[in-house]
Amino acid sequence: SQQGEEDPQALSIQEGENATMNCSYKTSINNLQWYRQNSGRGLVHLILIRSNEREKHSGRLRVTLDTSKKSSSLLITASRAADTASYFCATVTGGGADGLTFGKGTHLIIQP
Amino acid sequence: DVKVTQSSRYLVKRTGEKVFLECVQDMDHENMFWYRQDPGLGLRLIYFSYDVKMKEKGDIPEGYSVSREKKERFSLILESASTNQTSMYLCASRSQPGTGGYNEQFFGPGTRLTVL
């Protein structure tokens, strides 16, 4: 079952600009995580935000979480060509060692 | 540095063959997962294991089985491969959830399986 839905599906911006991706989900969550995937590779964890947190920063990344709207956003500031990748939000609903439920991802292209 | 390795990056098999995909993690994690990734469908959970010799079905277990004989190794088995199992397979591991809740998962590089 698809829990997270990223928006937009694709995003192309100039190097140096900020990139914002959004994620909406349907059910209550324990936490929400963002992952990056470079073409044909595995996923790399970027940041985790718990359901009782509203904002979190890590380097050039800023994540917000609005549990009342069941949505999250990922902001990448001062984008670089190396940020070109697909970005996925994933939710953990709790209740055991169940896996992540992923959205379909946002494909981000940074134009040099 | 944490590491999850998968036995093959690319694999080509024929319909009806039995296929083993191996995943090894060196982080002493209790929980391990197998996902498949398909264009337009994203990542979907096939099976997971929360400890040795334990397994649980995910969202799409049909046509697959798993084995977890040792803590560091989690194998995905396609009993009789079919063309609709052509996909990218991703393994992940995670430490047991604690009082702080669930932690991040660490992913392997993926195995791109083609079934002819």
PDB file of C-alpha atoms in Angstrom:
ATOM      1  CA  SER A   1       0.000   0.000   0.000  1.00  0.00           C
ATOM      2  CA  GLN A   2       1.320   3.419  -0.911  1.00  0.00           C
ATOM      3  CA  GLN A   3       1.574   5.677   2.123  1.00  0.00           C
ATOM      4  CA  GLY A   4       3.672   8.637   1.038  1.00  0.00           C
ATOM      5  CA  GLU A   5       3.144  10.637  -2.114  1.00  0.00           C
ATOM      6  CA  GLU A   6       5.858  13.038  -3.200  1.00  0.00           C
ATOM      7  CA  ASP A   7       5.220  16.206  -5.093  1.00  0.00           C
ATOM      8  CA  PRO A   8       6.417  17.172  -7.638  1.00  0.00           C
ATOM      9  CA  GLN A   9       7.302  13.991  -9.506  1.00  0.00           C
ATOM     10  CA  ALA A  10      10.163  15.806 -11.211  1.00  0.00           C
ATOM     11  CA  LEU A  11      11.973  19.062 -10.530  1.00  0.00           C
ATOM     12  CA  SER A  12      14.692  20.812 -12.525  1.00  0.00           C
ATOM     13  CA  ILE A  13      16.490  23.842 -11.108  1.00  0.00           C
ATOM     14  CA  GLN A  14      19.726  25.780 -11.570  1.00  0.00           C
ATOM     15  CA  GLU A  15      22.742  25.091  -9.411  1.00  0.00           C
ATOM     16  CA  GLY A  16      22.725  27.338  -6.373  1.00  0.00           C
ATOM     17  CA  GLU A  17      18.936  27.547  -6.143  1.00  0.00           C
ATOM     18  CA  ASN A  18      16.896  25.936  -3.384  1.00  0.00           C
ATOM     19  CA  ALA A  19      14.870  22.801  -4.042  1.00  0.00           C
ATOM     20  CA  THR A  20      11.680  21.975  -2.176  1.00  0.00           C
ATOM     21  CA  MET A  21       9.928  18.623  -2.276  1.00  0.00           C
ATOM     22  CA  ASN A  22       6.702  17.729  -0.524  1.00  0.00           C
ATOM     23  CA  CYS A  23       5.317  14.497   0.811  1.00  0.00           C
ATOM     24  CA  SER A  24       1.808  13.638   1.945  1.00  0.00           C
ATOM     25  CA  TYR A  25       0.770  10.506   3.781  1.00  0.00           C
ATOM     26  CA  LYS A  26      -2.470   8.922   4.892  1.00  0.00           C
ATOM     27  CA  THR A  27      -2.244   7.302   8.318  1.00  0.00           C
ATOM     28  CA  SER A  28      -0.706   8.159  11.669  1.00  0.00           C
ATOM     29  CA  ILE A  29       3.034   7.743  11.774  1.00  0.00           C
ATOM     30  CA  ASN A  30       5.811   7.035  14.255  1.00  0.00           C
ATOM     31  CA  ASN A  31       8.322   8.925  12.160  1.00  0.00           C
ATOM     32  CA  LEU A  32       8.988  10.058   8.610  1.00  0.00           C
ATOM     33  CA  GLN A  33      12.299   9.600   6.814  1.00  0.00           C
ATOM     34  CA  TRP A  34      13.806  11.023   3.651  1.00  0.00           C
ATOM     35  CA  TYR A  35      16.132   9.005   1.431  1.00  0.00           C
ATOM     36  CA  ARG A  36      18.161   9.800  -1.669  1.00  0.00           C
ATOM     37  CA  GLN A  37      18.832   7.404  -4.526  1.00  0.00           C
ATOM     38  CA  ASN A  38      21.379   8.056  -7.219  1.00  0.00           C
ATOM     39  CA  SER A  39      20.633   6.449 -10.566  1.00  0.00           C
ATOM     40  CA  GLY A  40      20.712   2.656 -10.342  1.00  0.00           C
ATOM     41  CA  ARG A  41      22.038   2.624  -6.793  1.00  0.00           C
ATOM     42  CA  GLY A  42      20.766   1.834  -3.320  1.00  0.00           C
ATOM     43  CA  LEU A  43      19.071   4.324  -1.051  1.00  0.00           C
ATOM     44  CA  VAL A  44      20.915   6.568   1.355  1.00  0.00           C
ATOM     45  CA  HIS A  45      19.232   7.828   4.486  1.00  0.00           C
ATOM     46  CA  LEU A  46      19.177  11.626   4.733  1.00  0.00           C
ATOM     47  CA  ILE A  47      17.135  12.606   7.745  1.00  0.00           C
ATOM     48  CA  LEU A  48      14.520  11.281  10.159  1.00  0.00           C
ATOM     49  CA  ILE A  49      11.849  13.365  11.864  1.00  0.00           C
ATOM     50  CA  ARG A  50       9.723  11.955  14.637  1.00  0.00           C
ATOM     51  CA  SER A  51       6.003  12.540  14.958  1.00  0.00           C
ATOM     52  CA  ASN A  52       6.488  14.889  17.917  1.00  0.00           C
ATOM     53  CA  GLU A  53       8.991  17.077  16.031  1.00  0.00           C
ATOM     54  CA  ARG A  54       8.069  19.916  13.692  1.00  0.00           C
ATOM     55  CA  GLU A  55      11.370  20.826  12.063  1.00  0.00           C
ATOM     56  CA  LYS A  56      14.815  19.357  11.728  1.00  0.00           C
ATOM     57  CA  HIS A  57      18.060  20.462  10.086  1.00  0.00           C
ATOM     58  CA  SER A  58      21.053  18.582   8.808  1.00  0.00           C
ATOM     59  CA  GLY A  59      23.654  20.550   6.871  1.00  0.00           C
ATOM     60  CA  ARG A  60      21.909  21.965   3.774  1.00  0.00           C
ATOM     61  CA  LEU A  61      18.774  19.948   4.473  1.00  0.00           C
ATOM     62  CA  ARG A  62      15.708  21.188   6.289  1.00  0.00           C
ATOM     63  CA  VAL A  63      12.716  18.976   6.946  1.00  0.00           C
ATOM     64  CA  THR A  64       9.362  20.026   8.309  1.00  0.00           C
ATOM     65  CA  LEU A  65       6.510  17.856   9.497  1.00  0.00           C
ATOM     66  CA  ASP A  66       2.877  18.849   9.908  1.00  0.00           C
ATOM     67  CA  THR A  67       1.004  15.920  11.433  1.00  0.00           C
ATOM     68  CA  SER A  68      -2.318  17.768  11.327  1.00  0.00           C
ATOM     69  CA  LYS A  69      -2.024  17.992   7.533  1.00  0.00           C
ATOM     70  CA  LYS A  70      -0.191  14.680   7.239  1.00  0.00           C
ATOM     71  CA  SER A  71       2.540  16.295   5.195  1.00  0.00           C
ATOM     72  CA  SER A  72       6.277  16.895   5.192  1.00  0.00           C
ATOM     73  CA  SER A  73       8.656  18.966   3.114  1.00  0.00           C
ATOM     74  CA  LEU A  74      12.339  18.584   2.311  1.00  0.00           C
ATOM     75  CA  LEU A  75      14.298  21.722   1.459  1.00  0.00           C
ATOM     76  CA  ILE A  76      17.770  21.505  -0.038  1.00  0.00           C
ATOM     77  CA  THR A  77      19.496  24.869   0.061  1.00  0.00           C
ATOM     78  CA  ALA A  78      22.232  26.067  -2.296  1.00  0.00           C
ATOM     79  CA  SER A  79      21.828  23.053  -4.560  1.00  0.00           C
ATOM     80  CA  ARG A  80      24.804  21.397  -6.247  1.00  0.00           C
ATOM     81  CA  ALA A  81      25.086  19.194  -9.330  1.00  0.00           C
ATOM     82  CA  ALA A  82      25.818  16.251  -7.000  1.00  0.00           C
ATOM     83  CA  ASP A  83      22.331  16.652  -5.503  1.00  0.00           C
ATOM     84  CA  THR A  84      20.860  15.300  -8.740  1.00  0.00           C
ATOM     85  CA  ALA A  85      19.019  12.157  -7.615  1.00  0.00           C
ATOM     86  CA  SER A  86      15.616  10.775  -6.722  1.00  0.00           C
ATOM     87  CA  TYR A  87      14.301  11.645  -3.293  1.00  0.00           C
ATOM     88  CA  PHE A  88      11.840   9.485  -1.393  1.00  0.00           C
ATOM     89  CA  CYS A  89       9.863  10.026   1.744  1.00  0.00           C
ATOM     90  CA  ALA A  90       9.101   6.953   3.794  1.00  0.00           C
ATOM     91  CA  THR A  91       6.892   6.497   6.811  1.00  0.00           C
ATOM     92  CA  VAL A  92       6.974   4.177   9.758  1.00  0.00           C
ATOM     93  CA  THR A  93       3.587   3.555  11.249  1.00  0.00           C
ATOM     94  CA  GLY A  94       4.766   1.504  14.192  1.00  0.00           C
ATOM     95  CA  GLY A  95       3.411  -1.693  15.672  1.00  0.00           C
ATOM     96  CA  GLY A  96       6.458  -3.894  15.218  1.00  0.00           C
ATOM     97  CA  ALA A  97       9.475  -4.350  12.995  1.00  0.00           C
ATOM     98  CA  ASP A  98       7.520  -3.623   9.850  1.00  0.00           C
ATOM     99  CA  GLY A  99       9.285  -1.930   7.005  1.00  0.00           C
ATOM    100  CA  LEU A 100       9.144   1.505   5.549  1.00  0.00           C
ATOM    101  CA  THR A 101       6.310   2.538   3.265  1.00  0.00           C
ATOM    102  CA  PHE A 102       7.701   4.624   0.449  1.00  0.00           C
ATOM    103  CA  GLY A 103       6.322   7.218  -1.881  1.00  0.00           C
ATOM    104  CA  LYS A 104       7.142   7.097  -5.580  1.00  0.00           C
ATOM    105  CA  GLY A 105       9.788   9.767  -5.314  1.00  0.00           C
ATOM    106  CA  THR A 106      10.737  13.148  -6.727  1.00  0.00           C
ATOM    107  CA  HIS A 107      13.405  13.165  -9.416  1.00  0.00           C
ATOM    108  CA  LEU A 108      15.576  16.235  -8.900  1.00  0.00           C
ATOM    109  CA  ILE A 109      17.860  17.533 -11.639  1.00  0.00           C
ATOM    110  CA  ILE A 110      20.355  20.284 -10.880  1.00  0.00           C
ATOM    111  CA  GLN A 111      21.415  22.123 -14.009  1.00  0.00           C
ATOM    112  CA  PRO A 112      25.044  23.344 -13.861  1.00  0.00           C
TER     113      PRO A 112
ATOM    114  CA  ASP B   1      31.409   2.665   8.278  1.00  0.00           C
ATOM    115  CA  VAL B   2      28.167   0.719   8.117  1.00  0.00           C
ATOM    116  CA  LYS B   3      27.807  -1.692   5.276  1.00  0.00           C
ATOM    117  CA  VAL B   4      25.096  -3.750   3.638  1.00  0.00           C
ATOM    118  CA  THR B   5      26.275  -5.867   0.738  1.00  0.00           C
ATOM    119  CA  GLN B   6      24.328  -7.819  -1.852  1.00  0.00           C
ATOM    120  CA  SER B   7      25.772 -10.790  -3.652  1.00  0.00           C
ATOM    121  CA  SER B   8      25.262  -9.523  -7.204  1.00  0.00           C
ATOM    122  CA  ARG B   9      24.715  -6.144  -8.866  1.00  0.00           C
ATOM    123  CA  TYR B  10      23.241  -7.718 -12.009  1.00  0.00           C
ATOM    124  CA  LEU B  11      21.684 -11.137 -12.497  1.00  0.00           C
ATOM    125  CA  VAL B  12      20.052 -12.786 -15.501  1.00  0.00           C
ATOM    126  CA  LYS B  13      17.997 -15.927 -14.995  1.00  0.00           C
ATOM    127  CA  ARG B  14      15.558 -18.001 -17.002  1.00  0.00           C
ATOM    128  CA  THR B  15      11.893 -18.574 -16.270  1.00  0.00           C
ATOM    129  CA  GLY B  16      11.418 -21.433 -13.826  1.00  0.00           C
ATOM    130  CA  GLU B  17      14.874 -21.239 -12.284  1.00  0.00           C
ATOM    131  CA  LYS B  18      15.338 -21.058  -8.532  1.00  0.00           C
ATOM    132  CA  VAL B  19      17.066 -17.799  -7.654  1.00  0.00           C
ATOM    133  CA  PHE B  20      18.883 -16.846  -4.470  1.00  0.00           C
ATOM    134  CA  LEU B  21      19.615 -13.220  -3.609  1.00  0.00           C
ATOM    135  CA  GLU B  22      21.954 -12.820  -0.666  1.00  0.00           C
ATOM    136  CA  CYS B  23      22.298  -9.865   1.677  1.00  0.00           C
ATOM    137  CA  VAL B  24      24.885  -9.425   4.417  1.00  0.00           C
ATOM    138  CA  GLN B  25      25.165  -6.634   6.977  1.00  0.00           C
ATOM    139  CA  ASP B  26      28.051  -5.981   9.342  1.00  0.00           C
ATOM    140  CA  MET B  27      26.249  -3.764  11.853  1.00  0.00           C
ATOM    141  CA  ASP B  28      24.844  -6.496  14.126  1.00  0.00           C
ATOM    142  CA  HIS B  29      21.346  -5.294  13.257  1.00  0.00           C
ATOM    143  CA  GLU B  30      18.382  -7.353  14.355  1.00  0.00           C
ATOM    144  CA  ASN B  31      15.952  -6.282  11.637  1.00  0.00           C
ATOM    145  CA  MET B  32      16.433  -6.965   7.928  1.00  0.00           C
ATOM    146  CA  PHE B  33      14.211  -6.252   4.935  1.00  0.00           C
ATOM    147  CA  TRP B  34      13.778  -7.075   1.273  1.00  0.00           C
ATOM    148  CA  TYR B  35      12.144  -4.595  -1.104  1.00  0.00           C
ATOM    149  CA  ARG B  36      11.621  -4.525  -4.835  1.00  0.00           C
ATOM    150  CA  GLN B  37      11.622  -1.322  -6.843  1.00  0.00           C
ATOM    151  CA  ASP B  38       9.731  -0.892 -10.092  1.00  0.00           C
ATOM    152  CA  PRO B  39       9.189   2.217 -12.242  1.00  0.00           C
ATOM    153  CA  GLY B  40       5.935   3.928 -11.369  1.00  0.00           C
ATOM    154  CA  LEU B  41       5.394   1.718  -8.315  1.00  0.00           C
ATOM    155  CA  GLY B  42       8.230   2.801  -6.068  1.00  0.00           C
ATOM    156  CA  LEU B  43       9.630   0.486  -3.397  1.00  0.00           C
ATOM    157  CA  ARG B  44       7.472  -2.260  -1.998  1.00  0.00           C
ATOM    158  CA  LEU B  45       8.204  -4.497   0.967  1.00  0.00           C
ATOM    159  CA  ILE B  46       8.444  -8.213   0.181  1.00  0.00           C
ATOM    160  CA  TYR B  47       9.533  -9.782   3.482  1.00  0.00           C
ATOM    161  CA  PHE B  48      11.220  -8.749   6.675  1.00  0.00           C
ATOM    162  CA  SER B  49      12.869 -10.432   9.611  1.00  0.00           C
ATOM    163  CA  TYR B  50      13.119  -9.050  13.106  1.00  0.00           C
ATOM    164  CA  ASP B  51      15.603 -11.663  14.309  1.00  0.00           C
ATOM    165  CA  VAL B  52      17.366 -14.896  13.409  1.00  0.00           C
ATOM    166  CA  LYS B  53      15.037 -17.615  12.096  1.00  0.00           C
ATOM    167  CA  MET B  54      12.113 -15.190  12.168  1.00  0.00           C
ATOM    168  CA  LYS B  55      10.310 -13.851   9.131  1.00  0.00           C
ATOM    169  CA  GLU B  56       7.216 -11.833   8.373  1.00  0.00           C
ATOM    170  CA  LYS B  57       5.400 -11.192   5.111  1.00  0.00           C
ATOM    171  CA  GLY B  58       5.416  -7.701   3.723  1.00  0.00           C
ATOM    172  CA  ASP B  59       3.064  -6.215   1.168  1.00  0.00           C
ATOM    173  CA  ILE B  60       3.948  -8.451  -1.800  1.00  0.00           C
ATOM    174  CA  PRO B  61       5.279 -11.846  -0.597  1.00  0.00           C
ATOM    175  CA  GLU B  62       3.708 -14.009  -3.322  1.00  0.00           C
ATOM    176  CA  GLY B  63       6.303 -15.929  -5.320  1.00  0.00           C
ATOM    177  CA  TYR B  64       9.048 -15.301  -2.761  1.00  0.00           C
ATOM    178  CA  SER B  65      10.429 -16.894   0.374  1.00  0.00           C
ATOM    179  CA  VAL B  66      13.240 -15.897   2.726  1.00  0.00           C
ATOM    180  CA  SER B  67      15.811 -17.450   5.009  1.00  0.00           C
ATOM    181  CA  ARG B  68      17.566 -15.983   8.057  1.00  0.00           C
ATOM    182  CA  GLU B  69      19.851 -18.634   9.549  1.00  0.00           C
ATOM    183  CA  LYS B  70      22.429 -16.155  10.818  1.00  0.00           C
ATOM    184  CA  LYS B  71      21.944 -12.670  12.169  1.00  0.00           C
ATOM    185  CA  GLU B  72      24.061 -11.005   9.501  1.00  0.00           C
ATOM    186  CA  ARG B  73      22.577 -12.753   6.473  1.00  0.00           C
ATOM    187  CA  PHE B  74      19.100 -12.514   4.950  1.00  0.00           C
ATOM    188  CA  SER B  75      18.366 -14.399   1.744  1.00  0.00           C
ATOM    189  CA  LEU B  76      15.531 -13.838  -0.700  1.00  0.00           C
ATOM    190  CA  ILE B  77      14.481 -16.892  -2.698  1.00  0.00           C
ATOM    191  CA  LEU B  78      12.489 -16.975  -5.902  1.00  0.00           C
ATOM    192  CA  GLU B  79      11.282 -20.573  -5.984  1.00  0.00           C
ATOM    193  CA  SER B  80      10.430 -20.511  -9.696  1.00  0.00           C
ATOM    194  CA  ALA B  81      11.392 -17.248 -11.333  1.00  0.00           C
ATOM    195  CA  SER B  82       8.885 -15.580 -13.625  1.00  0.00           C
ATOM    196  CA  THR B  83       9.235 -12.641 -16.002  1.00  0.00           C
ATOM    197  CA  ASN B  84       7.115 -10.416 -13.732  1.00  0.00           C
ATOM    198  CA  GLN B  85       9.820 -10.748 -11.093  1.00  0.00           C
ATOM    199  CA  THR B  86      12.225  -8.778 -13.253  1.00  0.00           C
ATOM    200  CA  SER B  87      13.031  -5.866 -10.974  1.00  0.00           C
ATOM    201  CA  MET B  88      15.555  -4.087  -8.793  1.00  0.00           C
ATOM    202  CA  TYR B  89      15.833  -5.821  -5.411  1.00  0.00           C
ATOM    203  CA  LEU B  90      17.034  -3.858  -2.403  1.00  0.00           C
ATOM    204  CA  CYS B  91      18.037  -5.232   0.968  1.00  0.00           C
ATOM    205  CA  ALA B  92      18.110  -3.122   4.126  1.00  0.00           C
ATOM    206  CA  SER B  93      18.883  -3.520   7.798  1.00  0.00           C
ATOM    207  CA  ARG B  94      17.979  -1.625  10.944  1.00  0.00           C
ATOM    208  CA  SER B  95      18.782  -1.862  14.618  1.00  0.00           C
ATOM    209  CA  GLN B  96      15.985  -2.992  16.892  1.00  0.00           C
ATOM    210  CA  PRO B  97      13.643  -0.098  17.699  1.00  0.00           C
ATOM    211  CA  GLY B  98      14.305   1.377  21.115  1.00  0.00           C
ATOM    212  CA  THR B  99      12.617   3.801  23.428  1.00  0.00           C
ATOM    213  CA  GLY B 100      13.188   6.552  20.887  1.00  0.00           C
ATOM    214  CA  GLY B 101      11.163   4.758  18.288  1.00  0.00           C
ATOM    215  CA  TYR B 102      12.141   3.403  14.908  1.00  0.00           C
ATOM    216  CA  ASN B 103      15.519   4.124  13.388  1.00  0.00           C
ATOM    217  CA  GLU B 104      16.752   4.628   9.863  1.00  0.00           C
ATOM    218  CA  GLN B 105      17.368   1.739   7.522  1.00  0.00           C
ATOM    219  CA  PHE B 106      20.656   1.102   5.771  1.00  0.00           C
ATOM    220  CA  PHE B 107      20.384  -0.125   2.213  1.00  0.00           C
ATOM    221  CA  GLY B 108      22.552  -2.296   0.035  1.00  0.00           C
ATOM    222  CA  PRO B 109      23.454  -1.255  -3.537  1.00  0.00           C
ATOM    223  CA  GLY B 110      20.675  -3.352  -5.077  1.00  0.00           C
ATOM    224  CA  THR B 111      20.513  -6.331  -7.423  1.00  0.00           C
ATOM    225  CA  ARG B 112      19.003  -5.773 -10.836  1.00  0.00           C
ATOM    226  CA  LEU B 113      17.404  -9.095 -11.753  1.00  0.00           C
ATOM    227  CA  THR B 114      16.242  -9.903 -15.261  1.00  0.00           C
ATOM    228  CA  VAL B 115      14.157 -13.025 -15.820  1.00  0.00           C
ATOM    229  CA  LEU B 116      14.028 -14.145 -19.444  1.00  0.00           C
TER     230      LEU B 116
END
